[in-house]
PDB file of C-alpha atoms and ligand atoms in Angstrom:
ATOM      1  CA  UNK A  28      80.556  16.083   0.333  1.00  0.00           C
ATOM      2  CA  UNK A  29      79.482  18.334   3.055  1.00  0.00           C
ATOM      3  CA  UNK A  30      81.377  17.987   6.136  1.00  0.00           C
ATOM      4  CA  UNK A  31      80.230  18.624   9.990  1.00  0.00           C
ATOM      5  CA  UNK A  32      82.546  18.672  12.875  1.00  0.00           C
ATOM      6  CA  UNK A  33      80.872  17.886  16.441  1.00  0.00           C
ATOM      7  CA  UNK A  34      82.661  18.406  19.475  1.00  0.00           C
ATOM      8  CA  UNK A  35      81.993  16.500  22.559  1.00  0.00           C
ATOM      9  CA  UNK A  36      80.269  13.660  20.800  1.00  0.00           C
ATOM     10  CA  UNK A  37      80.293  10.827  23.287  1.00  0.00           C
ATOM     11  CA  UNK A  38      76.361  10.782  24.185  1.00  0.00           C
ATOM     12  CA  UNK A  39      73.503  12.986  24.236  1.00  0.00           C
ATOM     13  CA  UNK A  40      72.765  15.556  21.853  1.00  0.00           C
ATOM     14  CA  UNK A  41      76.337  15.402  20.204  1.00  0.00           C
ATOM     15  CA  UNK A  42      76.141  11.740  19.691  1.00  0.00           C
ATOM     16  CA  UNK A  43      72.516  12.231  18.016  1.00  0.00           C
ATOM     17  CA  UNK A  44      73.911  14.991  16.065  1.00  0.00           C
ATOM     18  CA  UNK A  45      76.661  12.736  14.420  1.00  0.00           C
ATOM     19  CA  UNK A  46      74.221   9.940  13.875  1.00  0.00           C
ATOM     20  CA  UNK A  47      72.017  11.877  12.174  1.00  0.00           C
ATOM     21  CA  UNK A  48      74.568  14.241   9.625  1.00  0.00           C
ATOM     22  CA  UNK A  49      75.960  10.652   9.021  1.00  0.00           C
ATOM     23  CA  UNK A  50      72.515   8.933   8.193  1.00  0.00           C
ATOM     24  CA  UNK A  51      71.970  12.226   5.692  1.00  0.00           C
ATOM     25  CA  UNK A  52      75.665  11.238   3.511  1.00  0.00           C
ATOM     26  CA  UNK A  53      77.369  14.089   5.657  1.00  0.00           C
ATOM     27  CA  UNK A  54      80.954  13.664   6.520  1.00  0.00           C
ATOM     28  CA  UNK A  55      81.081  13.635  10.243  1.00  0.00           C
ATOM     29  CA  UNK A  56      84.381  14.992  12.030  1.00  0.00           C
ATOM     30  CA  UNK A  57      83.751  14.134  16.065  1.00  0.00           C
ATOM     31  CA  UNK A  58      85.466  14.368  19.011  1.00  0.00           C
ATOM     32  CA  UNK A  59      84.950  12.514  22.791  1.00  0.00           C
ATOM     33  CA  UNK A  60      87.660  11.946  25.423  1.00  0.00           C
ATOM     34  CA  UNK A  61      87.856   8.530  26.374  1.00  0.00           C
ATOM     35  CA  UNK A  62      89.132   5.830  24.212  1.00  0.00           C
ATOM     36  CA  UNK A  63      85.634   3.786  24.139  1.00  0.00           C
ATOM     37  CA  UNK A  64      83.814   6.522  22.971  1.00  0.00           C
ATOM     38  CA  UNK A  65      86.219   7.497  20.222  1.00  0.00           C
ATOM     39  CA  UNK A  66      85.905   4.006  19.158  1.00  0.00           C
ATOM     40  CA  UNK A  67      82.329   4.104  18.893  1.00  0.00           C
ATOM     41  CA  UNK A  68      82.363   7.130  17.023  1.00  0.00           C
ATOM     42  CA  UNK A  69      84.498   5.383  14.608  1.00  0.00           C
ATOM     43  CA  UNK A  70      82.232   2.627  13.826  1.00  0.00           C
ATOM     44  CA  UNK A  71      79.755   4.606  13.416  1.00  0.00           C
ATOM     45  CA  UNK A  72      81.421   5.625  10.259  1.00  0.00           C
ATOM     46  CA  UNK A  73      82.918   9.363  11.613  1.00  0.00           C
ATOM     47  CA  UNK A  74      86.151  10.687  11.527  1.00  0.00           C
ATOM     48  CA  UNK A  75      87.646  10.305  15.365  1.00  0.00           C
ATOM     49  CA  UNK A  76      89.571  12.612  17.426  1.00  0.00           C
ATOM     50  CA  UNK A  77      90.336  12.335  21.144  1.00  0.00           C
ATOM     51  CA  UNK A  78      90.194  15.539  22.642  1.00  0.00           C
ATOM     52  CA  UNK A  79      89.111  16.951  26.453  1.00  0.00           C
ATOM     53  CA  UNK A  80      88.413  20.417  25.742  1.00  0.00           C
ATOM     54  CA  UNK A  81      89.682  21.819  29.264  1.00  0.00           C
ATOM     55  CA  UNK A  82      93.252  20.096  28.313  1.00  0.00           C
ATOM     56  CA  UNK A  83      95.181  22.946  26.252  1.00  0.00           C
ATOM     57  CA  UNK A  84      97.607  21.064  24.228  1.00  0.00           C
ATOM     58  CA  UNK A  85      94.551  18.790  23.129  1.00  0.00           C
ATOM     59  CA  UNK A  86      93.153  21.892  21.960  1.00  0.00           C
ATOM     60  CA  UNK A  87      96.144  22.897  20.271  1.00  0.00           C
ATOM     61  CA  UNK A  88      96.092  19.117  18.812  1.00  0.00           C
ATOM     62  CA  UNK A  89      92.675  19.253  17.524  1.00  0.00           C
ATOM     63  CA  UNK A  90      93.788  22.480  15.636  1.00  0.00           C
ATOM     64  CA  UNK A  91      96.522  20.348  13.829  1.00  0.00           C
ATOM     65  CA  UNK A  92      95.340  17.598  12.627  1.00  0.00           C
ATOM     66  CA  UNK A  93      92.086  19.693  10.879  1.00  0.00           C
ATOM     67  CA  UNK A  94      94.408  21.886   9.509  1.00  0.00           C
ATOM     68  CA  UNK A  95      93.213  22.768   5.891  1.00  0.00           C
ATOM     69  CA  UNK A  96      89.561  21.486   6.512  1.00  0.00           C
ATOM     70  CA  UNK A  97      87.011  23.757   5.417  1.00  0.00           C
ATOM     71  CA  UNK A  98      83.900  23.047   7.342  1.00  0.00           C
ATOM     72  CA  UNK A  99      80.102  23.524   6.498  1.00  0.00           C
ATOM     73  CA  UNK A 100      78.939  23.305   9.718  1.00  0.00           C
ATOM     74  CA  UNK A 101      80.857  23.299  13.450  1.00  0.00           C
ATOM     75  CA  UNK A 102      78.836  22.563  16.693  1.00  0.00           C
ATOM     76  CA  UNK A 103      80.805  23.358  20.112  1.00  0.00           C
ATOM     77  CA  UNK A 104      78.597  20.565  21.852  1.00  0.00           C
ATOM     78  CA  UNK A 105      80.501  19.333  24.753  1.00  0.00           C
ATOM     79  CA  UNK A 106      79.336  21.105  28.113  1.00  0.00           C
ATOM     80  CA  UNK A 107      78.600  20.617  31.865  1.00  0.00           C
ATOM     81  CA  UNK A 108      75.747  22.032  33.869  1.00  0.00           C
ATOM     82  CA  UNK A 109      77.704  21.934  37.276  1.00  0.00           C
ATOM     83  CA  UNK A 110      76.410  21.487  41.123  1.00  0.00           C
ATOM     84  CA  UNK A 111      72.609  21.167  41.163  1.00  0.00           C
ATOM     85  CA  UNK A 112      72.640  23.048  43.909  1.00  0.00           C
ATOM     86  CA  UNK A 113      72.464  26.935  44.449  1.00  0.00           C
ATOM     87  CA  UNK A 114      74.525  27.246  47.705  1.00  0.00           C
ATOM     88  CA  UNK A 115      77.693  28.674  48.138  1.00  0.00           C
ATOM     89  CA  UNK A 116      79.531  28.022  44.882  1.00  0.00           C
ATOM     90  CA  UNK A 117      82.903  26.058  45.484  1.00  0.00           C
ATOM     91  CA  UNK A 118      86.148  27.181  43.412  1.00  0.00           C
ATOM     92  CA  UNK A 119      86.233  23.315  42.043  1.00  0.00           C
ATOM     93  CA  UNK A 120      82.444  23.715  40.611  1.00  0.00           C
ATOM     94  CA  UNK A 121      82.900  27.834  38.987  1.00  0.00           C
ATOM     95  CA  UNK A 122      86.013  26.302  37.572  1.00  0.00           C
ATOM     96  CA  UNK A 123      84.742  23.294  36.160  1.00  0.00           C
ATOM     97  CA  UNK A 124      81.901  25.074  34.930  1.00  0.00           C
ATOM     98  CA  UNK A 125      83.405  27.894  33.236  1.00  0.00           C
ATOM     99  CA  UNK A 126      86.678  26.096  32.075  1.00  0.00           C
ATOM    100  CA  UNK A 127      84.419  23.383  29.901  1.00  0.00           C
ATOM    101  CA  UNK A 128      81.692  26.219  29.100  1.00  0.00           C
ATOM    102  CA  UNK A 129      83.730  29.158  28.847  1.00  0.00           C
ATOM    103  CA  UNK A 130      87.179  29.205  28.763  1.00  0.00           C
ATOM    104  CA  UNK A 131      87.665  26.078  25.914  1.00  0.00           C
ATOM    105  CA  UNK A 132      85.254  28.288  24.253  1.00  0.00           C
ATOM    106  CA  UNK A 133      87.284  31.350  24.028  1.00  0.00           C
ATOM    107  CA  UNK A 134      90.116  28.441  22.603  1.00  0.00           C
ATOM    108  CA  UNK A 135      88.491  26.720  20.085  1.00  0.00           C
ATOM    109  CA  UNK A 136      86.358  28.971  18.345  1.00  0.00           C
ATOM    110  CA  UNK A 137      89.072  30.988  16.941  1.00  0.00           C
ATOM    111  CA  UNK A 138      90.888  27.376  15.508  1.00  0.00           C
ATOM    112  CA  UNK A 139      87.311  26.276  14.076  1.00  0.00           C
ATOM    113  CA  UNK A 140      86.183  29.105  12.809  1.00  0.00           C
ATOM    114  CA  UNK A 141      88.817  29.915   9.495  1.00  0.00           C
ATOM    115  CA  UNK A 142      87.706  26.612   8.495  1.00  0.00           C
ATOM    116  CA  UNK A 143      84.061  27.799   8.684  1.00  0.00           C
ATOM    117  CA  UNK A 144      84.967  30.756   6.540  1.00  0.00           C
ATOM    118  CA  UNK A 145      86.531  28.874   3.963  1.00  0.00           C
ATOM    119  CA  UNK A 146      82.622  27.640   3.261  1.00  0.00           C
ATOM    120  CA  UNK A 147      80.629  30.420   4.577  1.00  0.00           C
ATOM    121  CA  UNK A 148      79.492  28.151   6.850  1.00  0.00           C
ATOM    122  CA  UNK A 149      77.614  27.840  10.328  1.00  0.00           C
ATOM    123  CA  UNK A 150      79.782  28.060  13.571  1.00  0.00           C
ATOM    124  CA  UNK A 151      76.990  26.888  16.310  1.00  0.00           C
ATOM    125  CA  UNK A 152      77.553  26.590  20.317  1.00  0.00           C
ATOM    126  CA  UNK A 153      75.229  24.553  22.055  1.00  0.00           C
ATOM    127  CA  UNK A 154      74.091  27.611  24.732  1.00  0.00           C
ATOM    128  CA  UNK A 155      71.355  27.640  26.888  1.00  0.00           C
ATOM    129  CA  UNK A 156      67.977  29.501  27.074  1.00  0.00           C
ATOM    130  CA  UNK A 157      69.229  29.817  30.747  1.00  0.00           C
ATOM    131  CA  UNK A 158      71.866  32.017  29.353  1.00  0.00           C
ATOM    132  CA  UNK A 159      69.617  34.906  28.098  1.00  0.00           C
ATOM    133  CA  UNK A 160      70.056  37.625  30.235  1.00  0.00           C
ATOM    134  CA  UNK A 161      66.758  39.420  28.816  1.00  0.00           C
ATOM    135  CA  UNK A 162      64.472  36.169  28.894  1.00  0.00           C
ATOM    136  CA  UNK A 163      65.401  35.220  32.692  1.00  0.00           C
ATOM    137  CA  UNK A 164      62.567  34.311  34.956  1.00  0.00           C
ATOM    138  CA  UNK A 165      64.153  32.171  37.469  1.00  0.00           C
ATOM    139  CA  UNK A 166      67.432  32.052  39.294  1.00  0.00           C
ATOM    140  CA  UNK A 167      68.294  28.340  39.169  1.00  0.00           C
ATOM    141  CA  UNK A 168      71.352  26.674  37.873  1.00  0.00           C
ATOM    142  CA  UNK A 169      73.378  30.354  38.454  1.00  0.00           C
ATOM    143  CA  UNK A 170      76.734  28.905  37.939  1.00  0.00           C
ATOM    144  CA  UNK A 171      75.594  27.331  34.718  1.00  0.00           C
ATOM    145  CA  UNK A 172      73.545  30.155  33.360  1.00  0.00           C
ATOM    146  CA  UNK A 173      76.898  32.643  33.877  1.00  0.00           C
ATOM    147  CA  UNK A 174      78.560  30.374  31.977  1.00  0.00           C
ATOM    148  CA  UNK A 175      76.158  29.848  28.986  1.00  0.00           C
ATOM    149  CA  UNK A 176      75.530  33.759  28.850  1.00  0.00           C
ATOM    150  CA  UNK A 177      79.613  34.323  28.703  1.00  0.00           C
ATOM    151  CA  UNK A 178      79.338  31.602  26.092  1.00  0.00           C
ATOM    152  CA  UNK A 179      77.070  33.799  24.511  1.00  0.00           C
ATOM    153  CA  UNK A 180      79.485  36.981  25.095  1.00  0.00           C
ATOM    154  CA  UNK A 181      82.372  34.465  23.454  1.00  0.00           C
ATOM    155  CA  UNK A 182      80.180  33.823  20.508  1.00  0.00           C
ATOM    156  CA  UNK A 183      79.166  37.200  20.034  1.00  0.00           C
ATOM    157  CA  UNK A 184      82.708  38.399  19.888  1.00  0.00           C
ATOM    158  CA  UNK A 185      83.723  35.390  17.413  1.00  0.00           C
ATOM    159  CA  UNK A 186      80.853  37.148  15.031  1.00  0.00           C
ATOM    160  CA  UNK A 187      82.435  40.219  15.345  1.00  0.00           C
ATOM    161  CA  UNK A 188      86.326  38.414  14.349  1.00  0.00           C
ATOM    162  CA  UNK A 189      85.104  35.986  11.461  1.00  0.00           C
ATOM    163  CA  UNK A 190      81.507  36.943  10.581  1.00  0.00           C
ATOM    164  CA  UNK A 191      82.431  39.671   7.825  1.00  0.00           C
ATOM    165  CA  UNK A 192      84.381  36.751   6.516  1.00  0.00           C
ATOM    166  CA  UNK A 193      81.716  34.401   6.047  1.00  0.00           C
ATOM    167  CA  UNK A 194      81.164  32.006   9.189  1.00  0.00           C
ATOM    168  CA  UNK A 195      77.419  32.803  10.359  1.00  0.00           C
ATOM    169  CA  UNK A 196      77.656  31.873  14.328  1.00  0.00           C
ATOM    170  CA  UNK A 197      74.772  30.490  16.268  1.00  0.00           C
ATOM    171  CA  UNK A 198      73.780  30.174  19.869  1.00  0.00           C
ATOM    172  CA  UNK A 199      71.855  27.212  20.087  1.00  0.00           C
ATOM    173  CA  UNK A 200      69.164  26.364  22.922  1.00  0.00           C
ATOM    174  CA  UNK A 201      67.966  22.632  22.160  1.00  0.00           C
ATOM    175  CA  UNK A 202      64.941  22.543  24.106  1.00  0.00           C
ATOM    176  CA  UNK A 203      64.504  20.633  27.553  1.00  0.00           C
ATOM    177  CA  UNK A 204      65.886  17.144  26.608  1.00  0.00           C
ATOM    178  CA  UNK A 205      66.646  14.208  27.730  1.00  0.00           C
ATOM    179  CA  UNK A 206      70.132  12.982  28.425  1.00  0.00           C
ATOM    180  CA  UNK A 207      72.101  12.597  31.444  1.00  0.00           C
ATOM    181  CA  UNK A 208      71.862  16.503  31.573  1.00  0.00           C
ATOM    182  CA  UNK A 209      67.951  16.771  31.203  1.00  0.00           C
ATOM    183  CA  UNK A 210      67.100  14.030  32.940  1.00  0.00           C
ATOM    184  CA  UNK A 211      63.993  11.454  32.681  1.00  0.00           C
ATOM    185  CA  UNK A 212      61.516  14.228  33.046  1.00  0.00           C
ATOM    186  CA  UNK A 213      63.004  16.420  30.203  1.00  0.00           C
ATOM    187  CA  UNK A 214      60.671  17.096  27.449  1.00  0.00           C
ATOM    188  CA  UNK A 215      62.298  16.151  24.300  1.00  0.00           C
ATOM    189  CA  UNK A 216      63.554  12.967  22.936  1.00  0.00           C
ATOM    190  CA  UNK A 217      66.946  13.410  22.009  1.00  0.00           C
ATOM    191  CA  UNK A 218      66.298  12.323  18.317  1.00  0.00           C
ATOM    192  CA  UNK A 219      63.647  15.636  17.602  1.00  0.00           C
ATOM    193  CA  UNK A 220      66.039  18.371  19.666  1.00  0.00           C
ATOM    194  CA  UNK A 221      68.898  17.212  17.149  1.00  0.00           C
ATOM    195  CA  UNK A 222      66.686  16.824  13.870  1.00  0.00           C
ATOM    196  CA  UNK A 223      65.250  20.527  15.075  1.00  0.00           C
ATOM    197  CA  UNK A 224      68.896  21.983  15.992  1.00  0.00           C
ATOM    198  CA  UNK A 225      69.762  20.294  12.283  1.00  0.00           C
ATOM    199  CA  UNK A 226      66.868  22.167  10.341  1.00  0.00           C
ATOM    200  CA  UNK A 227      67.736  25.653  12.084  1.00  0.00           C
ATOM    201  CA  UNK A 228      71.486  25.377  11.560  1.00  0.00           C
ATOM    202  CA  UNK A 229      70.287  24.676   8.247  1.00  0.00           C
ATOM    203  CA  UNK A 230      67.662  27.162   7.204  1.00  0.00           C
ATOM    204  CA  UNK A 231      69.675  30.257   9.144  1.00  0.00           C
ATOM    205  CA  UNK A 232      70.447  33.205   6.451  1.00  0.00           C
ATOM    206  CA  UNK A 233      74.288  34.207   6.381  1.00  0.00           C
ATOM    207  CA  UNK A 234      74.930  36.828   9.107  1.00  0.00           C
ATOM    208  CA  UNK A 235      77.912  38.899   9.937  1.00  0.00           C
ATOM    209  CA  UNK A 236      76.479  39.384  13.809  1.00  0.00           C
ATOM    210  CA  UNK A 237      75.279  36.330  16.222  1.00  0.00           C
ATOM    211  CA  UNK A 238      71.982  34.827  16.618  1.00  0.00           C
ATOM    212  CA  UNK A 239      70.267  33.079  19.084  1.00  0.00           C
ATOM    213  CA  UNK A 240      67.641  30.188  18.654  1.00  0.00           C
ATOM    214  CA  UNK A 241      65.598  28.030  19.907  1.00  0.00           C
ATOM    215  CA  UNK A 242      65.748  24.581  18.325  1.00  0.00           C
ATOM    216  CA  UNK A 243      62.767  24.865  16.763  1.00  0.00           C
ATOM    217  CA  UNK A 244      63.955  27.827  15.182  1.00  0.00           C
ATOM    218  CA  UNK A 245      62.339  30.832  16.985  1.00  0.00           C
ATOM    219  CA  UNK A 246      64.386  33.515  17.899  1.00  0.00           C
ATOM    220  CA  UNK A 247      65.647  33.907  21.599  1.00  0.00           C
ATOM    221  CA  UNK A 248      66.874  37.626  23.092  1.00  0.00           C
ATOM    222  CA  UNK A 249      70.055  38.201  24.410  1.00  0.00           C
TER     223      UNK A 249
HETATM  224  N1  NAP B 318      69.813  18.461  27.881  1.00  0.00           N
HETATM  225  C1  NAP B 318      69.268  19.664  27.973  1.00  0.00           C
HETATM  226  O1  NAP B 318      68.094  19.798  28.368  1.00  0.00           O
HETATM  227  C2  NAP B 318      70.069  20.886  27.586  1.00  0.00           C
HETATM  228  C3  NAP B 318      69.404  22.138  27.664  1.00  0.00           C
HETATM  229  C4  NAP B 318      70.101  23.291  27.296  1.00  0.00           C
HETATM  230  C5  NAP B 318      71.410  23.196  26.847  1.00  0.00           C
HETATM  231  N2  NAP B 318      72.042  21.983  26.783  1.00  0.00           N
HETATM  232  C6  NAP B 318      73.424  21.959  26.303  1.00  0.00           C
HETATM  233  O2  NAP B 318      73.569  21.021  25.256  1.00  0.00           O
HETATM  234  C7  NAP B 318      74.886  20.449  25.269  1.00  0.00           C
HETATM  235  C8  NAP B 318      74.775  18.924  25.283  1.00  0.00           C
HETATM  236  O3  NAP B 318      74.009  18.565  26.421  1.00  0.00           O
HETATM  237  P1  NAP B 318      73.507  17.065  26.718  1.00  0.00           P
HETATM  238  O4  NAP B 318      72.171  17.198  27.305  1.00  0.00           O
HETATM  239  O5  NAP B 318      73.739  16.194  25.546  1.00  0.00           O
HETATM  240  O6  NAP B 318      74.525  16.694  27.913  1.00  0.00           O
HETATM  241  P2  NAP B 318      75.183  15.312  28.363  1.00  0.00           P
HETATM  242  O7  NAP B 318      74.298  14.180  27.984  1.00  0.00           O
HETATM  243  O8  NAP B 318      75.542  15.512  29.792  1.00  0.00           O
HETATM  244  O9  NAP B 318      76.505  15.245  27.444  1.00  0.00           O
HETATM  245  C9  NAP B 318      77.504  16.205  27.638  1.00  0.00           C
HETATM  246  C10 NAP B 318      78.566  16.011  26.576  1.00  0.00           C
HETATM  247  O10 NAP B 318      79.614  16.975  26.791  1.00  0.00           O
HETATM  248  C11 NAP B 318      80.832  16.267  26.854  1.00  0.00           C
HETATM  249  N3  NAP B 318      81.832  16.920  27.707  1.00  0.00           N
HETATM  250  C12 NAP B 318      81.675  17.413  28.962  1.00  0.00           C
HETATM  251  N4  NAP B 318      82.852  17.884  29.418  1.00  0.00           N
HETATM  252  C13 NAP B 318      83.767  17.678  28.430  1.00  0.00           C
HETATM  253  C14 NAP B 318      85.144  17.925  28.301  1.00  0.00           C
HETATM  254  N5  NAP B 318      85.868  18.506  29.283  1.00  0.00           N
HETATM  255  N6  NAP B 318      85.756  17.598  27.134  1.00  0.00           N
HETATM  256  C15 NAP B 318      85.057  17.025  26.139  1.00  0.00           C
HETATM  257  N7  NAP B 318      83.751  16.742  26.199  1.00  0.00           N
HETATM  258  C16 NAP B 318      83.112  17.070  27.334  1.00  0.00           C
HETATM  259  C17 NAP B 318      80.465  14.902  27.440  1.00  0.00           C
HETATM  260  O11 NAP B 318      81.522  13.983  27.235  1.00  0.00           O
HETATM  261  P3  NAP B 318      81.832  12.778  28.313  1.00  0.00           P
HETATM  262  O12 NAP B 318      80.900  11.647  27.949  1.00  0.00           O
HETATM  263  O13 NAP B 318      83.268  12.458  28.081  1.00  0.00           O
HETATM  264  O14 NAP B 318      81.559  13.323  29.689  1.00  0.00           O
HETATM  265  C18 NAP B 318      79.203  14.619  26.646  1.00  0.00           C
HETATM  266  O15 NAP B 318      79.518  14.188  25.332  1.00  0.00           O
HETATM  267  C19 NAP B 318      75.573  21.021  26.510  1.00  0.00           C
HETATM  268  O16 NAP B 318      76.415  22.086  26.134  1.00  0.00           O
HETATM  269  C20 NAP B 318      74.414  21.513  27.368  1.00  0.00           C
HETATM  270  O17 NAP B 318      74.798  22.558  28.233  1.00  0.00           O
HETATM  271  C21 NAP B 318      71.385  20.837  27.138  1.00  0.00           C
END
């Protein structure tokens, strides 16, 4: 049986993700870090895992108990967007920011991705389109869009480590949807970002170097 793990699976686009690789007969590995969600999770019929990804010896955890999985498909999920402000950034916000965007990045991606190899799989980050350093129009959301571009860098550099050994990585943009990230406004229902993000993951060709895509599948520049 194919097997997906989703990290940061609590609500939003991870939680959609696991419902839907579970209503297709995947087995779904997730992860959230409180107690009710992990529950939830469970019911849903996924394999549970508590883990905060800023919280090191969770990491570390995570990386034991999936020892000897071999993975089809891996989705770094969880993320925060930050202040919604672009004032003077406080320490507390840059390190929120880049410890859950960046820096448990830089951690788990080397864990996941061995067990991505063992299936010549897809390793995928949830980026941003506000990460593209070529594609930027606007300055809004700074903080956040230094973190999803150094997301990208992390990504680019896991390619370059496990690529030639079979994990295909993806930076994923899922369109403007809504969650408690998007907002109300947002344009996408949550249910046709994830069935799109699904169908790239999916379709994407083995590669040895990155990619970037949109969730419907069209290429995005670095
Ligand atoms: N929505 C959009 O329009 C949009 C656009 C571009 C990119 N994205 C990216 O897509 C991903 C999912 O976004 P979303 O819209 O679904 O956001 P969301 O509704 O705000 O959900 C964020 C998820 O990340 C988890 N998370 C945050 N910090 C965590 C931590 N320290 N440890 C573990 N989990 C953590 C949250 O868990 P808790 O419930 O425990 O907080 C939640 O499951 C994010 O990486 C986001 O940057 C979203």
């Amino acid at each position: 049986m194919a097997t997906a793990l989703i990290i940061g699976a609590s609500r939003g686009i991870g939680l959609e993700l696991v419902r839907q690789y579970l209503a297709d007969g995947w087995r779904v590995i997730a992860t959230a870090r409180k107690a009710e969600d992990i529950d939830a999770l469970a019911a849903m019929g996924a394999e549970a895992h508590g883990l905060d990804v800023t919280n090191v010896e969770a990491v570390a955890g995570l990386g034991w108990k999936l020892d000897g999985e071999e993975l089809n498909v891996a989705i770094l999920n969880a993320g925060v967007y930050g202040p919604r402000h672009d004032g003077f950034p406080l320490q507390t916000d840059f390190d929120t920011v880049m410890h859950t965007n960046v820096l448990a990045a830089m951690r788990l991606l080397p864990i996941i991705a061995p067990m991505v190899c063992a299936t010549r799989g897809k390793l995928a980050v949830l980026s941003s389109k506000m990460g593209s350093l070529s594609e930027r129009g606007n300055p809004t959301g700074s903080l956040y869009r230094a973190s999803k571009a150094a997301l990208n860098s992390v990504l680019i550099d896991t390619a370059l480590s496990f690529g030639k050994q079979g994990a295909t990585c993806v930076a994923l943009h899922p369109g403007w949807v809504r969650t408690d990230m998007g907002g109300g406004d947002a344009d996408l229902p949550v249910e046709q970002s994830a069935a799109g993000l699904r169908a790239t993951i999916n379709g994407l060709p083995a590669s040895e170097v990155a990619v970037y895509r949109n969730y419907d599948g069209a290429e995005i520049g670095w």
